[in-house]
Coordinates of C-alpha atoms in Angstrom, one line a residue:
Chain F
A1460 CA 36.0 -10.8 -73.7
Q1461 CA 35.1 -12.8 -70.4
R1462 CA 30.9 -13.9 -70.3
V1463 CA 29.4 -15.9 -67.7
T1464 CA 26.5 -18.3 -68.3
Q1465 CA 24.0 -19.9 -66.3
P1466 CA 21.2 -21.3 -68.4
E1467 CA 18.2 -21.7 -66.0
K1468 CA 16.1 -19.2 -64.4
L1469 CA 14.9 -21.9 -61.8
L1470 CA 15.0 -25.0 -60.8
S1471 CA 13.1 -26.9 -58.7
V1472 CA 13.6 -30.1 -56.9
F1473 CA 11.7 -31.7 -54.0
K1474 CA 13.8 -32.0 -50.7
G1475 CA 15.7 -34.8 -50.7
A1476 CA 16.4 -35.1 -54.5
P1477 CA 20.2 -34.5 -56.1
V1478 CA 21.0 -31.3 -57.6
E1479 CA 23.1 -29.6 -60.0
L1480 CA 23.1 -25.9 -61.0
K1481 CA 24.2 -25.2 -64.6
C1482 CA 27.5 -22.6 -65.6
N1483 CA 29.2 -22.1 -68.7
Y1484 CA 32.3 -19.1 -69.0
S1485 CA 33.5 -17.7 -72.4
Y1486 CA 36.7 -16.9 -71.1
S1487 CA 40.4 -17.8 -73.4
G1488 CA 43.1 -17.2 -70.1
S1489 CA 42.4 -19.1 -66.6
P1490 CA 40.2 -17.7 -64.9
E1491 CA 39.4 -17.7 -60.7
L1492 CA 35.1 -19.2 -60.6
F1493 CA 33.0 -18.8 -57.6
W1494 CA 29.6 -19.3 -56.2
Y1495 CA 27.8 -16.6 -54.2
V1496 CA 24.2 -16.9 -53.3
Q1497 CA 21.5 -14.9 -51.6
Y1498 CA 18.9 -15.4 -49.4
S1499 CA 15.8 -14.5 -48.8
R1500 CA 16.1 -10.7 -47.8
Q1501 CA 19.6 -11.4 -47.1
R1502 CA 22.3 -10.2 -48.9
L1503 CA 24.8 -11.8 -51.6
Q1504 CA 28.0 -13.8 -49.8
L1505 CA 30.3 -16.4 -51.5
L1506 CA 28.9 -19.9 -51.2
L1507 CA 33.4 -21.3 -53.1
R1508 CA 35.7 -21.4 -55.1
H1509 CA 37.1 -23.5 -57.8
I1510 CA 40.8 -23.0 -55.4
S1511 CA 39.6 -23.9 -53.3
R1512 CA 38.9 -27.1 -54.2
E1513 CA 36.1 -27.3 -50.4
S1514 CA 32.2 -28.4 -49.9
I1515 CA 30.6 -25.9 -48.0
K1516 CA 27.2 -26.9 -47.3
G1517 CA 27.3 -29.9 -48.6
F1518 CA 28.0 -28.2 -52.8
T1519 CA 31.0 -28.6 -55.4
A1520 CA 31.6 -27.3 -57.7
D1521 CA 34.7 -29.0 -60.5
L1522 CA 36.5 -26.8 -63.1
N1523 CA 35.7 -28.3 -66.0
K1524 CA 38.6 -26.7 -68.6
G1525 CA 38.2 -28.8 -70.8
E1526 CA 33.7 -27.7 -71.2
T1527 CA 34.1 -24.3 -69.8
S1528 CA 32.1 -25.3 -67.0
F1529 CA 32.1 -25.5 -63.5
H1530 CA 29.1 -26.9 -62.2
L1531 CA 27.2 -26.9 -58.9
K1532 CA 26.3 -30.1 -57.2
K1533 CA 24.5 -31.6 -54.0
P1534 CA 23.9 -34.8 -53.4
F1535 CA 20.6 -34.2 -51.7
A1536 CA 18.9 -30.8 -51.5
Q1537 CA 17.8 -29.1 -48.2
E1538 CA 14.3 -26.7 -48.2
E1539 CA 17.3 -24.2 -46.7
D1540 CA 19.3 -24.6 -49.8
S1541 CA 16.2 -22.8 -51.6
A1542 CA 18.0 -19.1 -52.4
M1543 CA 19.0 -17.7 -55.9
Y1544 CA 22.9 -19.0 -56.8
Y1545 CA 25.3 -17.0 -59.0
C1546 CA 27.9 -17.8 -61.2
A1547 CA 30.6 -15.8 -61.7
L1548 CA 34.2 -14.9 -63.2
K1549 CA 37.6 -13.3 -62.6
G1550 CA 40.1 -13.4 -65.8
T1551 CA 43.5 -13.0 -65.1
G1552 CA 44.5 -9.3 -65.1
R1553 CA 40.4 -8.2 -64.6
R1554 CA 39.6 -5.9 -61.5
A1555 CA 36.0 -6.6 -61.5
L1556 CA 34.0 -10.1 -61.7
T1557 CA 31.4 -11.0 -63.6
F1558 CA 28.2 -12.4 -62.6
G1559 CA 25.4 -15.0 -64.4
S1560 CA 21.9 -14.3 -65.0
G1561 CA 21.7 -16.2 -62.1
T1562 CA 19.5 -19.5 -61.1
R1563 CA 16.5 -19.7 -59.0
L1564 CA 16.4 -22.6 -56.7
Q1565 CA 13.2 -24.1 -55.6
V1566 CA 13.8 -27.0 -53.0
Q1567 CA 9.9 -28.1 -51.8
P1568 CA 9.4 -30.4 -49.0
Chain U
D1049 CA 32.4 -7.1 -37.8
A1050 CA 33.5 -5.2 -40.5
D1051 CA 31.1 -4.5 -42.9
V1052 CA 30.0 -3.0 -45.7
T1053 CA 26.8 -0.6 -45.6
Q1054 CA 24.8 1.0 -47.8
T1055 CA 22.4 4.2 -47.0
P1056 CA 19.6 4.5 -47.4
R1057 CA 18.7 1.1 -48.2
N1058 CA 14.6 1.5 -49.5
R1059 CA 13.9 4.9 -51.8
I1060 CA 11.2 6.5 -53.7
T1061 CA 12.0 9.7 -56.1
K1062 CA 10.6 10.9 -59.3
T1063 CA 11.9 11.0 -62.5
G1064 CA 14.5 13.6 -63.5
K1065 CA 16.2 13.6 -59.2
R1066 CA 18.9 12.9 -58.3
I1067 CA 20.3 10.0 -56.4
M1068 CA 22.7 10.2 -54.6
L1069 CA 23.6 5.9 -52.9
E1070 CA 26.2 5.8 -50.6
C1071 CA 28.4 3.1 -49.7
S1072 CA 30.7 2.3 -46.8
Q1073 CA 32.9 -0.2 -45.5
T1074 CA 34.8 -0.8 -42.5
K1075 CA 37.6 -4.2 -44.1
G1076 CA 40.6 -2.0 -45.2
H1077 CA 39.1 -3.3 -48.0
D1078 CA 41.2 -1.1 -51.2
R1079 CA 38.4 -2.0 -54.4
M1080 CA 34.5 -0.9 -53.6
Y1081 CA 31.7 -2.0 -56.5
W1082 CA 28.9 -0.4 -57.5
Y1083 CA 26.5 -3.2 -59.1
R1084 CA 22.6 -3.2 -60.1
Q1085 CA 20.9 -6.3 -60.2
D1086 CA 17.9 -7.1 -62.2
P1087 CA 15.0 -9.8 -62.9
G1088 CA 16.8 -12.8 -65.5
L1089 CA 19.6 -10.4 -65.8
G1090 CA 21.7 -10.7 -62.8
L1091 CA 24.6 -7.5 -61.4
R1092 CA 26.0 -5.6 -63.3
L1093 CA 28.4 -4.0 -63.3
I1094 CA 27.8 -0.5 -62.3
Y1095 CA 31.9 1.7 -61.9
Y1096 CA 34.7 0.1 -59.4
S1097 CA 37.8 1.9 -58.1
F1098 CA 40.7 0.9 -57.3
D1099 CA 41.8 4.3 -54.9
V1100 CA 40.2 7.6 -54.6
K1101 CA 42.1 7.5 -58.1
D1102 CA 41.4 4.8 -59.6
I1103 CA 37.9 4.9 -61.2
N1104 CA 36.5 2.7 -63.9
K1105 CA 33.5 1.9 -65.8
G1106 CA 32.0 -0.5 -65.4
E1107 CA 29.5 -2.8 -68.6
I1108 CA 26.1 -0.2 -67.7
S1109 CA 27.9 3.2 -66.7
D1110 CA 24.9 5.2 -69.1
G1111 CA 23.2 8.1 -66.6
Y1112 CA 25.3 7.3 -63.5
S1113 CA 28.5 9.0 -62.3
V1114 CA 31.4 7.9 -59.0
S1115 CA 32.9 9.0 -56.6
R1116 CA 35.1 7.9 -54.1
Q1117 CA 35.9 10.5 -51.6
A1118 CA 37.7 8.5 -49.1
Q1119 CA 39.4 4.9 -49.1
A1120 CA 36.0 3.2 -46.6
K1121 CA 33.5 5.2 -48.8
F1122 CA 32.6 4.9 -52.5
S1123 CA 28.9 7.0 -53.6
L1124 CA 26.8 6.2 -56.7
S1125 CA 24.6 9.1 -58.5
L1126 CA 21.8 9.2 -61.4
E1127 CA 22.6 12.7 -62.3
S1128 CA 18.7 12.7 -63.0
A1129 CA 16.6 9.8 -63.1
I1130 CA 15.1 8.1 -65.7
P1131 CA 12.6 4.9 -64.6
N1132 CA 14.1 2.4 -66.2
Q1133 CA 17.4 2.6 -63.1
T1134 CA 14.4 1.4 -60.5
A1135 CA 16.5 -2.0 -60.1
L1136 CA 18.2 -3.2 -56.6
Y1137 CA 21.8 -1.6 -56.6
F1138 CA 24.9 -3.2 -54.4
C1139 CA 28.1 -2.3 -53.2
A1140 CA 30.6 -4.5 -52.5
T1141 CA 34.5 -5.1 -51.4
M1142 CA 36.7 -6.7 -52.9
G1143 CA 39.5 -8.4 -51.0
H1144 CA 43.2 -9.6 -51.4
P1145 CA 44.5 -12.2 -52.3
Y1146 CA 41.7 -14.3 -52.2
N1147 CA 39.5 -12.1 -54.4
E1148 CA 36.5 -12.9 -52.9
Q1149 CA 33.5 -10.4 -53.1
F1150 CA 31.5 -9.0 -49.5
F1151 CA 28.1 -7.3 -50.5
G1152 CA 26.6 -4.1 -48.8
P1153 CA 22.9 -5.1 -48.5
G1154 CA 21.9 -3.2 -51.2
T1155 CA 19.4 -0.5 -51.8
R1156 CA 16.0 -0.8 -53.6
L1157 CA 15.2 2.0 -55.6
T1158 CA 12.2 2.8 -57.7
V1159 CA 11.6 6.0 -59.7
L1160 CA 8.1 7.1 -61.0

């Protein structure tokens, strides 16, 4: 079975502080990992995927297969980063994503 | 712009009523999904479909049914609504080959 764990329900930081949203997964094969974001009153949207190895809005995430983690990081948080963040996994041959329970990021001024 | 739309956006109903939530997409994607979102539980998959003849149960399909009327339409029904089905429901499509999901705006359902 595949599983995604986001241990923090809420992460509160001050503007300019570094941010790390944790995501751990359980899957025996080679997964695809994603981060989705949901801003207030907006629909979920893709933030980034591990295969792209890109930085979006200053966020990066590295897949660590040894630690089965895909943590989302940003060196300097901005108030507009405040949102709900979901980590998601797609297994080989699987036809749906498995989502974590989400972490609410609150960036205070 | 190609989009995923859901109707209604908000619905309040009573226990025992039959409810249908509708989803339409203009993205041309074959794969469509229904999720429910609950605080602290994230998104849980209810049903998904790869085409009009391919319908699959997700992790929490009990109490729900779906219909894929066409490539662009995927409806979710609650045959006899109960209060613990109060949630935010999202429809999504998935593109290929990049496996990115595109979500609708959500339907807030309250069962009294």
